[in-house]
mmCIF file of C-alpha atoms in Angstrom:
data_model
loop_
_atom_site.group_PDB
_atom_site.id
_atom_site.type_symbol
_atom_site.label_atom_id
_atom_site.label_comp_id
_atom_site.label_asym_id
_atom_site.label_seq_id
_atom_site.Cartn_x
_atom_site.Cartn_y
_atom_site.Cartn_z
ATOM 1 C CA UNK A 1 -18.935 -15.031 3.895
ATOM 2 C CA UNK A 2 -15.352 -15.289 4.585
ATOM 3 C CA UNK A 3 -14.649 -16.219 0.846
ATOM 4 C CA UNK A 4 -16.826 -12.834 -0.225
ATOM 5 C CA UNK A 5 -14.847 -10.772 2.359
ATOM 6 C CA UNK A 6 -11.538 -12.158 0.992
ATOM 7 C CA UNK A 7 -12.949 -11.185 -2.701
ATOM 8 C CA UNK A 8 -13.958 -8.125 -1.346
ATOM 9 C CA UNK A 9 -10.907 -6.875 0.563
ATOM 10 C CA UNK A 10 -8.976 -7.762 -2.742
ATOM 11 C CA UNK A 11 -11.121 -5.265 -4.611
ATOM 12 C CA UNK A 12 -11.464 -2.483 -2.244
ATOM 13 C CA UNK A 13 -7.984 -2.587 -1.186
ATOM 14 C CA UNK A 14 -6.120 -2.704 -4.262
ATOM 15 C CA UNK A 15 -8.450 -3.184 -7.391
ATOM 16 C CA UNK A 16 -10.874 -0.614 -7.505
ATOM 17 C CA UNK A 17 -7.925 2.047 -6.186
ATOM 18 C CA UNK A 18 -5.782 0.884 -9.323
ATOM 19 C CA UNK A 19 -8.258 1.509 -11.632
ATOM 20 C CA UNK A 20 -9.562 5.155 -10.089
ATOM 21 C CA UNK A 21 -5.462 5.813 -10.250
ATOM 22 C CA UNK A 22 -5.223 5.042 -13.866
ATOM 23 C CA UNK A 23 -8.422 7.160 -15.000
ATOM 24 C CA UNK A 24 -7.112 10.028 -13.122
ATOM 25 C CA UNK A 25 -3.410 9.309 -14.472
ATOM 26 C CA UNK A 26 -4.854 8.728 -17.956
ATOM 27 C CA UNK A 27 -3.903 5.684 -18.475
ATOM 28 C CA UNK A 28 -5.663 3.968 -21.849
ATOM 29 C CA UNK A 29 -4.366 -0.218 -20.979
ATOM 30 C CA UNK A 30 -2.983 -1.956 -18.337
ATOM 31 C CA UNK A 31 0.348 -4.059 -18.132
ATOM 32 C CA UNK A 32 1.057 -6.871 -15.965
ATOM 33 C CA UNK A 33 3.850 -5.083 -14.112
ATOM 34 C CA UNK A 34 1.483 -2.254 -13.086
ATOM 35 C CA UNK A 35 -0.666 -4.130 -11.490
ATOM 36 C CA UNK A 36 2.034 -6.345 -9.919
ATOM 37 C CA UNK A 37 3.460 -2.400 -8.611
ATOM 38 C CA UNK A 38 -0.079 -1.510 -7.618
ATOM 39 C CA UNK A 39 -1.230 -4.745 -5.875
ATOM 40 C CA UNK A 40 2.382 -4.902 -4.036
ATOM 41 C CA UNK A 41 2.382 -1.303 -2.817
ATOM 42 C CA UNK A 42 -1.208 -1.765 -1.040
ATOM 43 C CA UNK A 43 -0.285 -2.763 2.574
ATOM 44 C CA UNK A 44 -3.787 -3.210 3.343
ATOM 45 C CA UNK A 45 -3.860 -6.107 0.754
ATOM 46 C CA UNK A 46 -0.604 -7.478 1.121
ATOM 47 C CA UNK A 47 -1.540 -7.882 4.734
ATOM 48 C CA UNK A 48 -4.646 -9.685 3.955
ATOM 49 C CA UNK A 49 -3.028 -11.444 1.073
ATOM 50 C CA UNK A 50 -0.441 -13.080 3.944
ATOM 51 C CA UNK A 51 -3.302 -13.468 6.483
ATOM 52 C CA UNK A 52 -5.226 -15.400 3.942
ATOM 53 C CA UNK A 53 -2.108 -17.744 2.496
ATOM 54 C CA UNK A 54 -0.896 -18.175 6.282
ATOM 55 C CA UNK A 55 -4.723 -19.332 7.098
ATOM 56 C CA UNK A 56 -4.854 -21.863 4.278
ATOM 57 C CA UNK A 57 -1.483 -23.355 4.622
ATOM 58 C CA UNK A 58 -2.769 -23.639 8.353
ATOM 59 C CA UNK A 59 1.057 -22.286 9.200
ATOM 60 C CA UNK A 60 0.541 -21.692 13.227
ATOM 61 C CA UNK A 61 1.062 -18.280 14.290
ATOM 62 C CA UNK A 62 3.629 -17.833 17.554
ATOM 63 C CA UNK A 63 1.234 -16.377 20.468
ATOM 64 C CA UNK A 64 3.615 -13.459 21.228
ATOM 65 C CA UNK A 65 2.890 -11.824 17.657
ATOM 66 C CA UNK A 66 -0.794 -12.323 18.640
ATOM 67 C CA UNK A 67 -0.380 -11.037 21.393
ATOM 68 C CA UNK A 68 -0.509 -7.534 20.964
ATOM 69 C CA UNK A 69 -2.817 -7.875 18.258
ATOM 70 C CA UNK A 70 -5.272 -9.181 20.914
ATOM 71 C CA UNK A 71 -5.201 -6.366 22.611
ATOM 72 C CA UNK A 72 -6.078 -3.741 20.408
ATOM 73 C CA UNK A 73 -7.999 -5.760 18.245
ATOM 74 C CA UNK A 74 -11.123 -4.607 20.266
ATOM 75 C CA UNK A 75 -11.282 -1.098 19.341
ATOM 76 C CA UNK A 76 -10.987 -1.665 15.325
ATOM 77 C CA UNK A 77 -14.707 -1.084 15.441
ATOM 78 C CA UNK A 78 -14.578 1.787 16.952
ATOM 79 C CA UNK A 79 -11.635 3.627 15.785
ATOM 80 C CA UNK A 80 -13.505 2.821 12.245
ATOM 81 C CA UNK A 81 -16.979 4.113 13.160
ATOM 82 C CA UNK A 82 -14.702 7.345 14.497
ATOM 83 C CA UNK A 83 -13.034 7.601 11.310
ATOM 84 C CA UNK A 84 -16.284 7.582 9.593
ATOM 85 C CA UNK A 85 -18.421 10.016 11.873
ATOM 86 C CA UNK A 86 -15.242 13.013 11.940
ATOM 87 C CA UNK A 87 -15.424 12.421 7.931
ATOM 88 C CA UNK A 88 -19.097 13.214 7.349
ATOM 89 C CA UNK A 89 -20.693 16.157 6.163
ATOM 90 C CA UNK A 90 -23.673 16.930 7.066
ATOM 91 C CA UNK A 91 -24.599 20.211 5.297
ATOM 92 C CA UNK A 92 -24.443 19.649 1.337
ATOM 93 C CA UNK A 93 -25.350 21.319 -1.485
ATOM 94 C CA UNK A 94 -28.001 20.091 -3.483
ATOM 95 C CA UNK A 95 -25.443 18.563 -6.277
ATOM 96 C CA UNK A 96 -23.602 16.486 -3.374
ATOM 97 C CA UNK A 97 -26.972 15.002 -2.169
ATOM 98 C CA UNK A 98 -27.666 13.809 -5.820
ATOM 99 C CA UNK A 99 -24.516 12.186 -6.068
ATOM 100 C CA UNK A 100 -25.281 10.571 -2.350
ATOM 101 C CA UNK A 101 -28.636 9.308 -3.349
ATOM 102 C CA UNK A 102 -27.073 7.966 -7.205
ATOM 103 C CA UNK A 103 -23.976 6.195 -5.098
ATOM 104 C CA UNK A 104 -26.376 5.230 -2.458
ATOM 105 C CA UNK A 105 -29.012 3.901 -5.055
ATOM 106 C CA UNK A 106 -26.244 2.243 -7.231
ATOM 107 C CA UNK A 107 -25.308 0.340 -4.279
ATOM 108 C CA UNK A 108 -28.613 -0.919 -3.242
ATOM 109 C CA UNK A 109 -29.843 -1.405 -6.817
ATOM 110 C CA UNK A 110 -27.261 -4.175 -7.147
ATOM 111 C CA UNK A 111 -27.864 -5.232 -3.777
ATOM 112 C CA UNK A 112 -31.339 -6.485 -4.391
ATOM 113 C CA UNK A 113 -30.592 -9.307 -7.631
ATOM 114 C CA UNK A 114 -27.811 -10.574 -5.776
ATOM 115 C CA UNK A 115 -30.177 -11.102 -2.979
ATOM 116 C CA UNK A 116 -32.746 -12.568 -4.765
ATOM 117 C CA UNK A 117 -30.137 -14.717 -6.474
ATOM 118 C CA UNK A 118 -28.707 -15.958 -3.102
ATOM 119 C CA UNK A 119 -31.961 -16.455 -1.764
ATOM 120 C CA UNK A 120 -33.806 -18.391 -4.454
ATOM 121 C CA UNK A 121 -31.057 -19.832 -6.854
ATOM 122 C CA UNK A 122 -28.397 -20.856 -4.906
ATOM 123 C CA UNK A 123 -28.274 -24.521 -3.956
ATOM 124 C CA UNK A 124 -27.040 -24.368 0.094
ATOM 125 C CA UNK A 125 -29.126 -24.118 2.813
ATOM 126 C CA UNK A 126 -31.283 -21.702 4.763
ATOM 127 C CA UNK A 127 -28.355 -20.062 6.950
ATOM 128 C CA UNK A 128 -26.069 -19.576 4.034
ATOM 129 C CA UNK A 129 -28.459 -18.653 1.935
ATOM 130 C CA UNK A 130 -29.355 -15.921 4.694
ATOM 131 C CA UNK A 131 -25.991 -15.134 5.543
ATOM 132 C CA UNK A 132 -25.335 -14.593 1.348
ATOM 133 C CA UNK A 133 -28.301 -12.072 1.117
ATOM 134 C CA UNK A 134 -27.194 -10.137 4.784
ATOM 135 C CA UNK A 135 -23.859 -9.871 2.810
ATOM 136 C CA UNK A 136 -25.719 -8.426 -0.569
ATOM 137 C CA UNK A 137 -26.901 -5.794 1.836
ATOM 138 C CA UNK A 138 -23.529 -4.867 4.156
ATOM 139 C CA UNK A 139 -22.566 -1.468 4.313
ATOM 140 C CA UNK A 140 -20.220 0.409 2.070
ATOM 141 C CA UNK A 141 -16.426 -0.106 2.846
ATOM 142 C CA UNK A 142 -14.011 2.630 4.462
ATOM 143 C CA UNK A 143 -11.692 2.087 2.133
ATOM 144 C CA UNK A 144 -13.945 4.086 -0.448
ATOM 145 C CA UNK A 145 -13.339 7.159 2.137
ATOM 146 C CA UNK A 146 -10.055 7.123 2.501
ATOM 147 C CA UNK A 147 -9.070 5.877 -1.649
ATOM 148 C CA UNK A 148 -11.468 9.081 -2.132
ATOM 149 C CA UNK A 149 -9.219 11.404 -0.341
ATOM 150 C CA UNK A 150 -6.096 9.635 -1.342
ATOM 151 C CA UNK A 151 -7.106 10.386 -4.824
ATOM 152 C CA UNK A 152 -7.782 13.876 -4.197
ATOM 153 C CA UNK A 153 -12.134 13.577 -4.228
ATOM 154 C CA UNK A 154 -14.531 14.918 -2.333
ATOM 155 C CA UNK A 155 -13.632 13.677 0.873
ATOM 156 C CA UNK A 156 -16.409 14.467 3.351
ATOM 157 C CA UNK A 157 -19.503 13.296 1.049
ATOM 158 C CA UNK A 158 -17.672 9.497 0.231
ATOM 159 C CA UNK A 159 -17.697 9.564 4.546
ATOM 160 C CA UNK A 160 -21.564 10.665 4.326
ATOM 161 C CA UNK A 161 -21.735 7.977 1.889
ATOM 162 C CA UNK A 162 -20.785 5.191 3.696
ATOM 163 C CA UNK A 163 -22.393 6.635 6.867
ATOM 164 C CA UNK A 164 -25.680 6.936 5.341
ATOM 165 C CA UNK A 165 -24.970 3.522 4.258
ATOM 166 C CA UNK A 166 -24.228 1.960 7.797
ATOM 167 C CA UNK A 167 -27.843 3.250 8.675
ATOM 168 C CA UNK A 168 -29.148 1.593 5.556
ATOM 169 C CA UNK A 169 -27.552 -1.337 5.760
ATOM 170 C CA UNK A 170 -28.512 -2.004 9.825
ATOM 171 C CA UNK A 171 -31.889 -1.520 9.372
ATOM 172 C CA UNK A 172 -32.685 -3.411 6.114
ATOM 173 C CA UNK A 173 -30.187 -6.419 7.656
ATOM 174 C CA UNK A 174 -32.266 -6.463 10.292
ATOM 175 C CA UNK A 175 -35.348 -6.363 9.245
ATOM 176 C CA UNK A 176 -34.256 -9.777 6.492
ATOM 177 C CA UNK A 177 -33.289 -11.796 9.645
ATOM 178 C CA UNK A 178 -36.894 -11.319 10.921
ATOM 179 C CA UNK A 179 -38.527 -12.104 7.662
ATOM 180 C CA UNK A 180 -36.242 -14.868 6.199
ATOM 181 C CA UNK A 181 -34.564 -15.833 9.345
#
């Protein structure tokens, strides 16, 4: 899981924003030193990017930097779930809910091979295999939200999105740990 969320942060968080910034600037082909610019002006995945290379090379972190972290560390949950609930829209016009239920189907109509995959192809055991599909099925990321405002889109209905998805996600997680756990 930790190696899909490492994949995953470097996509949301720098990725999938580059490429939604170069169909809006019109940009036709990519060059190595725009995505060098891109992937260094993300702070959310330089951060991770450190994180990740200070984890590996197992370099020890001084406790008074963690410290603080520690403390508010707590709330991230929270403060995203607020982020998300003061972004949604509840009253949409009938386009907007088509585009919720083709984002929200796109999402789970991947969701289900790569389950199946993890569940009956891959060669690990039970609990990873478990853990693999609960992943397939984990709610949409914030960063959509806030990439979607960033780059100018509708705002309140990428929130709704992902909110929608949170409720999604819970309940079908939930009910594979009953049935495969």
């Amino acid at each position: 899981v930790t190696v899909f969320d490492i994949g995953n942060c470097s996509t949301t968080a720098a990725f999938c924003y580059m490429l939604a910034s170069m169909v809006l600037e019109g940009k036709t082909h990519v060059t190595p030193r725009y995505v060098i610019h891109r992937l260094t002006h993300s702070f959310v995945f330089m951060v991770y990017m450190t994180v990740t290379v200070v984890g590996l090379l197992e370099i020890p972190i001084p406790r008074f930097l963690l410290a603080p972290a520690e403390l508010i560390a707590p709330a991230n949950v929270f403060l995203a779930m607020l982020a998300v609930g003061i972004g949604m829209e509840i009253n949409m016009e009938r386009s907007e809910l088509r585009t919720l239920l083709k984002c929200l189907g796109v999402r789970y109509a991947m969701a289900v091979p790569l389950a199946l995959v993890s569940w009956f192809l891959l060669p690990f055991d039970e609990n990873v295999r478990l853990a693999m599909v609960l992943v397939s099925f984990s709610p949409s990321t914030l960063f959509g939200a806030l990439y979607t405002a960033a780059l100018g889109g509708n705002y309140p209905l990428a929130n709704t999105v992902i909110s929608v998805s949170i409720m999604i996600s819970t309940a079908l997680m939930t009910l594979l740990v009953m049935l495969l756990g």
